[in-house]
Short mmCIF file of C-alpha atoms and ligand atoms in Angstrom, two decimals:
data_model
loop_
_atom_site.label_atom_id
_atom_site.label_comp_id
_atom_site.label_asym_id
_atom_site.label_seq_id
_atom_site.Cartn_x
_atom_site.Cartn_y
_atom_site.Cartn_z
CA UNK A 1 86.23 122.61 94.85
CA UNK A 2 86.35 124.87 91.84
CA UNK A 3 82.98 126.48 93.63
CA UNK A 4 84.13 127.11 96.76
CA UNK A 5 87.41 129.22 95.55
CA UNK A 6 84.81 131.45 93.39
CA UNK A 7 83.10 132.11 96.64
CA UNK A 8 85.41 132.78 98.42
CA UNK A 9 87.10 135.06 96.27
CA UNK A 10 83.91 137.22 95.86
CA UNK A 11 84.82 137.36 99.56
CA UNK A 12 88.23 139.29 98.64
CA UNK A 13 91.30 138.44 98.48
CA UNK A 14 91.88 138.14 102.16
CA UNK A 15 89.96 135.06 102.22
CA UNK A 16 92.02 133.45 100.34
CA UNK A 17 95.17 133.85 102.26
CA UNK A 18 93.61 133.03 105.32
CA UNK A 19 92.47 130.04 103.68
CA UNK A 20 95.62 129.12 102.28
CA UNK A 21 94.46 128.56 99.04
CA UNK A 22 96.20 131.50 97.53
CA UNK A 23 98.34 130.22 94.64
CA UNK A 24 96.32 127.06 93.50
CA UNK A 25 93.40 125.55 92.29
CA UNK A 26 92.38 123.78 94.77
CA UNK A 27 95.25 122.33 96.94
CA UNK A 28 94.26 122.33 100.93
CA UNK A 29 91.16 124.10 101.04
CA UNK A 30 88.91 121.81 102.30
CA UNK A 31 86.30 120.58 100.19
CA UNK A 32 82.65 121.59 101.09
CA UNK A 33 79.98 118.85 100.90
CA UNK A 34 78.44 118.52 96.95
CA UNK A 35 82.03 119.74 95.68
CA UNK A 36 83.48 118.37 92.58
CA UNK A 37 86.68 117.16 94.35
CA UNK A 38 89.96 116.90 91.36
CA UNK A 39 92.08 114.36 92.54
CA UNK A 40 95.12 113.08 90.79
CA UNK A 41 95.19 109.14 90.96
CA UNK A 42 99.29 107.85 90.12
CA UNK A 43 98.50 104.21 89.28
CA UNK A 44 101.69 101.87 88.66
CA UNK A 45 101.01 100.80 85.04
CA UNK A 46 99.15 98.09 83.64
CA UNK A 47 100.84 95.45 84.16
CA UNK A 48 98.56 92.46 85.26
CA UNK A 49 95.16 91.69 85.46
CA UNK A 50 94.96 92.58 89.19
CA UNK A 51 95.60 95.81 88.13
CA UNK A 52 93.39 96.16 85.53
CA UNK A 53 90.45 94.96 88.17
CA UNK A 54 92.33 97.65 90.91
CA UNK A 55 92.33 100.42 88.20
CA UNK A 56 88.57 99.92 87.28
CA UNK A 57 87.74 99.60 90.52
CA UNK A 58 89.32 103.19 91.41
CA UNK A 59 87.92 105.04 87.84
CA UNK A 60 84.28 103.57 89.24
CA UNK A 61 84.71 105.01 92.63
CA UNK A 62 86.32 108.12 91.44
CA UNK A 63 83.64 108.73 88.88
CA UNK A 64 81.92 112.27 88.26
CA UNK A 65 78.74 111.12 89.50
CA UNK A 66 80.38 110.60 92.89
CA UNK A 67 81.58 114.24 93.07
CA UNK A 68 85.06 113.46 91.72
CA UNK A 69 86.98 114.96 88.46
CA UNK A 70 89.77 112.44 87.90
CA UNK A 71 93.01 112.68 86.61
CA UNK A 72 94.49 109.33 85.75
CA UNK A 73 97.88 108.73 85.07
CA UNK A 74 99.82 104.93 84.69
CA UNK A 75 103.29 105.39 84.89
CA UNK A 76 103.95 102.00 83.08
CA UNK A 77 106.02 100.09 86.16
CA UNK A 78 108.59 103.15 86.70
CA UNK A 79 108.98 104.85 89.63
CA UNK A 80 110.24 108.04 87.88
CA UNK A 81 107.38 108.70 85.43
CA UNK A 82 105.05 107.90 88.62
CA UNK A 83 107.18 110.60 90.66
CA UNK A 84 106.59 112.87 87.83
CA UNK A 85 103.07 112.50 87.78
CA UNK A 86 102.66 113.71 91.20
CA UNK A 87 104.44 116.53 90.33
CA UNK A 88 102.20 117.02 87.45
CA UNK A 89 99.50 116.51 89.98
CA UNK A 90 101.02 119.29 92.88
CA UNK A 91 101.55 122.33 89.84
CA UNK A 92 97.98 121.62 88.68
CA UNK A 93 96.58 121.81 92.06
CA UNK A 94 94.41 118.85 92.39
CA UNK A 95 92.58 118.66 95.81
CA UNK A 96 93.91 114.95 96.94
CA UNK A 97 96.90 112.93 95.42
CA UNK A 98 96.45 109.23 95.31
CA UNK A 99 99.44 106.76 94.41
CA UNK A 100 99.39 103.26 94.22
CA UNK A 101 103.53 103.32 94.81
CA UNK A 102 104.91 101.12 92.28
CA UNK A 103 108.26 100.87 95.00
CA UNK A 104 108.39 101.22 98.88
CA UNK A 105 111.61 103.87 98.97
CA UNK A 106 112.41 107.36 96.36
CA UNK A 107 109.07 108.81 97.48
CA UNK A 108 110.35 111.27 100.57
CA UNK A 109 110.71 114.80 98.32
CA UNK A 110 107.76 114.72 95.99
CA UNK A 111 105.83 112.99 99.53
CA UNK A 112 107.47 116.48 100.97
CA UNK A 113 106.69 118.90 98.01
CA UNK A 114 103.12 117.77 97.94
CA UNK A 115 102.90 118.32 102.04
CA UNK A 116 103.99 121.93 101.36
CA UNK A 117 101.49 122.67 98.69
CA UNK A 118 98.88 121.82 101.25
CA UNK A 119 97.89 118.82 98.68
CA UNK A 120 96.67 115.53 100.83
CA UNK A 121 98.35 112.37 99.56
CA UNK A 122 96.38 108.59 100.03
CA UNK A 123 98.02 105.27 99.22
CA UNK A 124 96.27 102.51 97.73
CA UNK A 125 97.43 99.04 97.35
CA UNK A 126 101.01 99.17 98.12
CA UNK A 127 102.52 101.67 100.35
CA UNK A 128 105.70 103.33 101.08
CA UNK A 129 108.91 104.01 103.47
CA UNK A 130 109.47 107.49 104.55
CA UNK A 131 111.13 108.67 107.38
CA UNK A 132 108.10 110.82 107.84
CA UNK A 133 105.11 108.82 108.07
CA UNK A 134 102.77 112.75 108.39
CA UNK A 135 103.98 112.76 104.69
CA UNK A 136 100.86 110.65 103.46
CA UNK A 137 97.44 110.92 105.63
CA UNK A 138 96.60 107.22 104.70
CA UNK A 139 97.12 103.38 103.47
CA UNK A 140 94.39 101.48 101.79
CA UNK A 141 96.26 98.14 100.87
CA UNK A 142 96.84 94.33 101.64
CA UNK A 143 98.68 92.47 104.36
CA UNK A 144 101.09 91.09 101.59
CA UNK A 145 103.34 89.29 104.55
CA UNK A 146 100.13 87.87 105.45
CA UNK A 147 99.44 86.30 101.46
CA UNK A 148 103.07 85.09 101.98
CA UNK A 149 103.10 83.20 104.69
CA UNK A 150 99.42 81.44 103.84
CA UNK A 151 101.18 80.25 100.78
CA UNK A 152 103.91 79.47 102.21
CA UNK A 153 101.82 77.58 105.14
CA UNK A 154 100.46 75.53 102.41
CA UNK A 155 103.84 74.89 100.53
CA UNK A 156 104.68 73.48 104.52
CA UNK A 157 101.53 70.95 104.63
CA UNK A 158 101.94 69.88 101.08
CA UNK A 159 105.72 68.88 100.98
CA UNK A 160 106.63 66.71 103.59
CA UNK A 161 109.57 65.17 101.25
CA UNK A 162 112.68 67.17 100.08
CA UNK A 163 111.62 69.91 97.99
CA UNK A 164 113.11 71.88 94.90
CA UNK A 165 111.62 75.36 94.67
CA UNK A 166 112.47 77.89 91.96
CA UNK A 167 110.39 81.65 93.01
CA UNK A 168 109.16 84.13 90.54
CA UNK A 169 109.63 87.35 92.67
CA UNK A 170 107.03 90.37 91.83
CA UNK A 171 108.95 94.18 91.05
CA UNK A 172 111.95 94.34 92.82
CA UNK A 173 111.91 96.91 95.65
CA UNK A 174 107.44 96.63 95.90
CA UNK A 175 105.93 96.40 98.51
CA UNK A 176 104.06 93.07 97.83
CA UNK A 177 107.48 91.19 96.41
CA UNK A 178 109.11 92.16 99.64
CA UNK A 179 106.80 91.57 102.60
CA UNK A 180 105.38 88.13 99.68
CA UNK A 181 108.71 86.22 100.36
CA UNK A 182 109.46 87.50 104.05
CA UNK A 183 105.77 85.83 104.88
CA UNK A 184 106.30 82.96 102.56
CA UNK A 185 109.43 82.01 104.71
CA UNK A 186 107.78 82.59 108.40
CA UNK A 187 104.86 79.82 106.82
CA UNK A 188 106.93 77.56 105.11
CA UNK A 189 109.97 77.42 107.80
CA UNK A 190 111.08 74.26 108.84
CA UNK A 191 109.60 72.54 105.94
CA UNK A 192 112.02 70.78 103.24
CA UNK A 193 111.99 73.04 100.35
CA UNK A 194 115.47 73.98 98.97
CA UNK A 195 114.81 77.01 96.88
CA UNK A 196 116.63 76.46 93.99
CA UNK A 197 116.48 80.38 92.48
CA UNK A 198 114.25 83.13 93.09
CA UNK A 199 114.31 86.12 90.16
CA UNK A 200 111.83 89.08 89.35
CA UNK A 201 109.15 88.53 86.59
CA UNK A 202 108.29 92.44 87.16
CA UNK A 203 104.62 90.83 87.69
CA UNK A 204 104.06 90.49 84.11
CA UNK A 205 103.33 87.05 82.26
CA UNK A 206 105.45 87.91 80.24
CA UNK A 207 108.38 88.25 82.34
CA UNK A 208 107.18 85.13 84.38
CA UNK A 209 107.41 83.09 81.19
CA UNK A 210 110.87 84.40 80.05
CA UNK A 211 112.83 83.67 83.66
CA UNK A 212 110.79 80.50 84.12
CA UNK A 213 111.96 79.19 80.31
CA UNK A 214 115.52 79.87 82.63
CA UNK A 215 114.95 78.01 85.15
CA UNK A 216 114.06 75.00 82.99
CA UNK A 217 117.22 75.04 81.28
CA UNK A 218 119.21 75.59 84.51
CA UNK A 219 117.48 73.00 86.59
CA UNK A 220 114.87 70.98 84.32
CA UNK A 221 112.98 68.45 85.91
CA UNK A 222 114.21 68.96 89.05
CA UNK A 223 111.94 71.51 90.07
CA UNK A 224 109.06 70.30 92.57
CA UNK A 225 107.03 73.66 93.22
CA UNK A 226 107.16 77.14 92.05
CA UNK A 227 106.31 79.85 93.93
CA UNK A 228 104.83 82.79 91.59
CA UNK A 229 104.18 86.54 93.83
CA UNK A 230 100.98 87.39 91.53
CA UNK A 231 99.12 84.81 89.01
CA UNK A 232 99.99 86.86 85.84
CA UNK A 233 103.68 85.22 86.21
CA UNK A 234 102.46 81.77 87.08
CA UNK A 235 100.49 81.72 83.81
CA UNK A 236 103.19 82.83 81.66
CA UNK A 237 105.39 80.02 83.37
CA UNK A 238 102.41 77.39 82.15
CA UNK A 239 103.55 78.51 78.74
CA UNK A 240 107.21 77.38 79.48
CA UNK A 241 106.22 74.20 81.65
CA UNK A 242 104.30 72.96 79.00
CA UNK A 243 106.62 74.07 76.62
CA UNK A 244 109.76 72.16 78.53
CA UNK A 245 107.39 68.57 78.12
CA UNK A 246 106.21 69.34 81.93
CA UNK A 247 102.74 68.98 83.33
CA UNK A 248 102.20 72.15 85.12
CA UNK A 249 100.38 71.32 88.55
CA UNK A 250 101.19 67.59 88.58
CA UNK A 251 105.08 67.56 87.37
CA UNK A 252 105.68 71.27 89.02
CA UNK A 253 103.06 72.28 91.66
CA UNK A 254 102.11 76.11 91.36
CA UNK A 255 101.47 78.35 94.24
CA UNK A 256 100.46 81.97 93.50
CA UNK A 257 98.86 85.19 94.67
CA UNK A 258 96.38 87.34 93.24
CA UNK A 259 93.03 85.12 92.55
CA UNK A 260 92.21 86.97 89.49
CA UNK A 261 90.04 85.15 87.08
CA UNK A 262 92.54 83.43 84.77
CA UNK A 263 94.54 82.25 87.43
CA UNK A 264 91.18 81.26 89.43
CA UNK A 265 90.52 79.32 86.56
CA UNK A 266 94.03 77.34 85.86
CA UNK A 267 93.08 76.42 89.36
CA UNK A 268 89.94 75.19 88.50
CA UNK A 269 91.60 73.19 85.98
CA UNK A 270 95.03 71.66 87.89
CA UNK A 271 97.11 73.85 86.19
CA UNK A 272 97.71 75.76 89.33
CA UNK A 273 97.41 73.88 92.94
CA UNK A 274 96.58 77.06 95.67
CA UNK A 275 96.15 80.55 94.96
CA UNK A 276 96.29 83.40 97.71
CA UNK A 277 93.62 86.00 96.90
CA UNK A 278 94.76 89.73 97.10
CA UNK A 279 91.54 91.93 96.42
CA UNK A 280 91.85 94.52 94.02
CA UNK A 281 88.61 96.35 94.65
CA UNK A 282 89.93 99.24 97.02
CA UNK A 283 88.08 101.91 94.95
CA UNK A 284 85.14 102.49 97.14
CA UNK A 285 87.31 102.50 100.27
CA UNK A 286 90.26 104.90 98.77
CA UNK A 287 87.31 107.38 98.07
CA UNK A 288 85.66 107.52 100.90
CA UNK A 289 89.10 108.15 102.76
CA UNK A 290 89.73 110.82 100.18
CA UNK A 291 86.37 112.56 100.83
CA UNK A 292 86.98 112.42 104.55
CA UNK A 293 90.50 113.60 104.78
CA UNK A 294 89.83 116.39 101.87
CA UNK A 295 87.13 117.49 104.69
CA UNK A 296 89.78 117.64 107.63
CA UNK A 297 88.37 114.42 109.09
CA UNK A 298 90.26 112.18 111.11
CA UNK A 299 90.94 108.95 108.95
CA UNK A 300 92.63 105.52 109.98
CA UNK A 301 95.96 105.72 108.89
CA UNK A 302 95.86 102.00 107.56
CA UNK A 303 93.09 100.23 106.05
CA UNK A 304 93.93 96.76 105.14
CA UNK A 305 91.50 94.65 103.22
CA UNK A 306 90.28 91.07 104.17
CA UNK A 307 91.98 88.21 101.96
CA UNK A 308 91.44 84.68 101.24
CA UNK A 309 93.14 81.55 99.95
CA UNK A 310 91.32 79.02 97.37
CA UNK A 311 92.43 75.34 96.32
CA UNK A 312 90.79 73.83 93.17
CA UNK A 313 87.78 72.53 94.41
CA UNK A 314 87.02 76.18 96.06
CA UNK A 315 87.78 77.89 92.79
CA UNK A 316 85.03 75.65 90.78
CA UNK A 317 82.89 77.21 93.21
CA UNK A 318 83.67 80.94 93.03
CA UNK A 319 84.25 81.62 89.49
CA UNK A 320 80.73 81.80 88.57
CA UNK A 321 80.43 84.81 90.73
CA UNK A 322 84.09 86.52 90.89
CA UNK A 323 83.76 90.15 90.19
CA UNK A 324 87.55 90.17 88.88
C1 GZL B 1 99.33 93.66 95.09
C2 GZL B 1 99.63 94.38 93.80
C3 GZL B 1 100.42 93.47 92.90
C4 GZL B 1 99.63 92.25 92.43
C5 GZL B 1 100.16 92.11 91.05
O1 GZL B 1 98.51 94.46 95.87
O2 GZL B 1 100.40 95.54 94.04
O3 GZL B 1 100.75 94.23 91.73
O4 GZL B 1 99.84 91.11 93.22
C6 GZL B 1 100.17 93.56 90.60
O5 GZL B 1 99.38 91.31 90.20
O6 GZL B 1 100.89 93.73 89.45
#
């Protein structure tokens, strides 16, 4: 991009105007073909091993050698220091913002302020409400509601006898904890689980194993199932289970999302009993997008990636060859 401003400006000053990319390095002009594109990538953190898979997935798409000069930012699970990396992002004036929005609402000004620096702004992963949809030019994510309500289809054809269920909710106010539970219900309705408490592990093991050290106390061997958004909470509630004198898979049945390769494997082993994959390898597809709408291409406006669900047996089979 860097190239096609020195051109230009050899053209006078003029040019640039016209072009609108007085004022920046970069923001809205359009990048030829063979330009080194700078895009400014505001991942959530690094808080699970889905995102470590989603985040080297992204630096391998957005490599040099592709044509891209990346600025990488993880903002650590809060939506303020990710906010302020796109603002970073805008006064630098990168060529294409990408944000993997660690929340769904907050994101309407700096959405706005990026708009009017002619800056192009892609989701990836989750994705956002604005009043404005024109305020990002495209989604490449999951159908979370979708993961939801296959789990919660299972939880339906696995407990035909009165059920206690205690949830370990993903970040509160995501995308994936919100439209996770809303599809869980639609699959599981009707069936008799009684859900006994539902809290936010923030997607971490760690906070999975703290609440679900809670929930033993509170309601001991009473639980039947737990119900775990990602697989990084599940397996810090194995640590608790096990921990309480419980047989994780047998005593309490696990259900989670994710299918990353420790929670494939507890699978594999009983730990777990059904895992809902969510694929983290969007980098290839978040480029390409990138590329096209940098060029003033026409782009879907959502791209949602194919998922699938694996019991034990099936999860024997795949690890050998899981990329993540
Ligand atoms: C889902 C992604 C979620 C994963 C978690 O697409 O946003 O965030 O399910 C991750 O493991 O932390």
């Amino acid at each position: 991009m860097k190239k096609i401003l020195a051109s230009i400006a050899l053209l006078g000053a003029v040019t640039l105007v016209a072009a609108g990319c007085a004022g920046n390095a970069g923001g809205g002009g359009g990048g030829g073909e063979g330009d080194v594109l700078t895009v400014g990538f505001a991942q959530t953190g690094s808080e699970s091993g889905w995102r470590a898979a989603n985040t080297e997935s992204m630096k391998e798409a957005f490599s040099e050698e592709n044509g891209f000069n990346l600025i990488f930012n993880a903002a650590d699970n809060k939506q303020e220091a990710q906010i302020a990396a796109v603002r970073s992002f805008i006064n630098q004036g990168v060529d294409a913002i990408v944000i993997a929005p660690i929340t769904v609402d907050g994101w309407d000004d700096v959405l706005k302020e990026a708009k009017d620096a002619g800056i192009p702004v892609v989701l990836e992963d989750r994705t956002v409400n604005v009043d404005d949809d024109s305020l990002y030019a495209s989604w490449v994510g999951l159908d979370f509601e979708k993961e939801g309500e296959t789990a919660g289809a299972w939880a339906k054809e696995t407990f035909t006898e009165p059920t206690n269920m205690v949830v370990l909710e993903g970040t509160t106010g995501s995308a994936p904890a919100l439209d996770r539970a809303t599809g869980f219900a639609t699959g599981s309705e009707g069936a008799p689980i009684t859900t006994l408490d539902s809290q936010t592990g923030d997607f971490t093991r760690d906070g999975g194993k703290k609440v679900m050290e809670g929930f033993l106390q509170k309601y001991g061997d009473s639980i039947n199932l737990l119900f775990a958004h990602n697989d990084d909470m599940g397996l810090g509630a194995l640590d608790a289970i096990t921990a309480a004198g419980l047989t994780p898979g047998t005593d309490i049945q696990i259900v989670t999302i994710d299918a990353v390769r420790d929670g494939m494997q507890a699978l594999a082993d009983g730990q777990f009993n059904f895992i809902v994959e969510c694929n983290p390898l969007l980098g290839e597809k978040v480029a390409e997008v990138v590329k096209k709408v940098v060029a003033g291409e026409t782009v879907e406006k959502t791209t949602i990636v194919e998922d699938q669900s694996f019991t034990p047996e099936q999860a024997k089979e795949a690890l050998p060859d899981r990329k993540y």
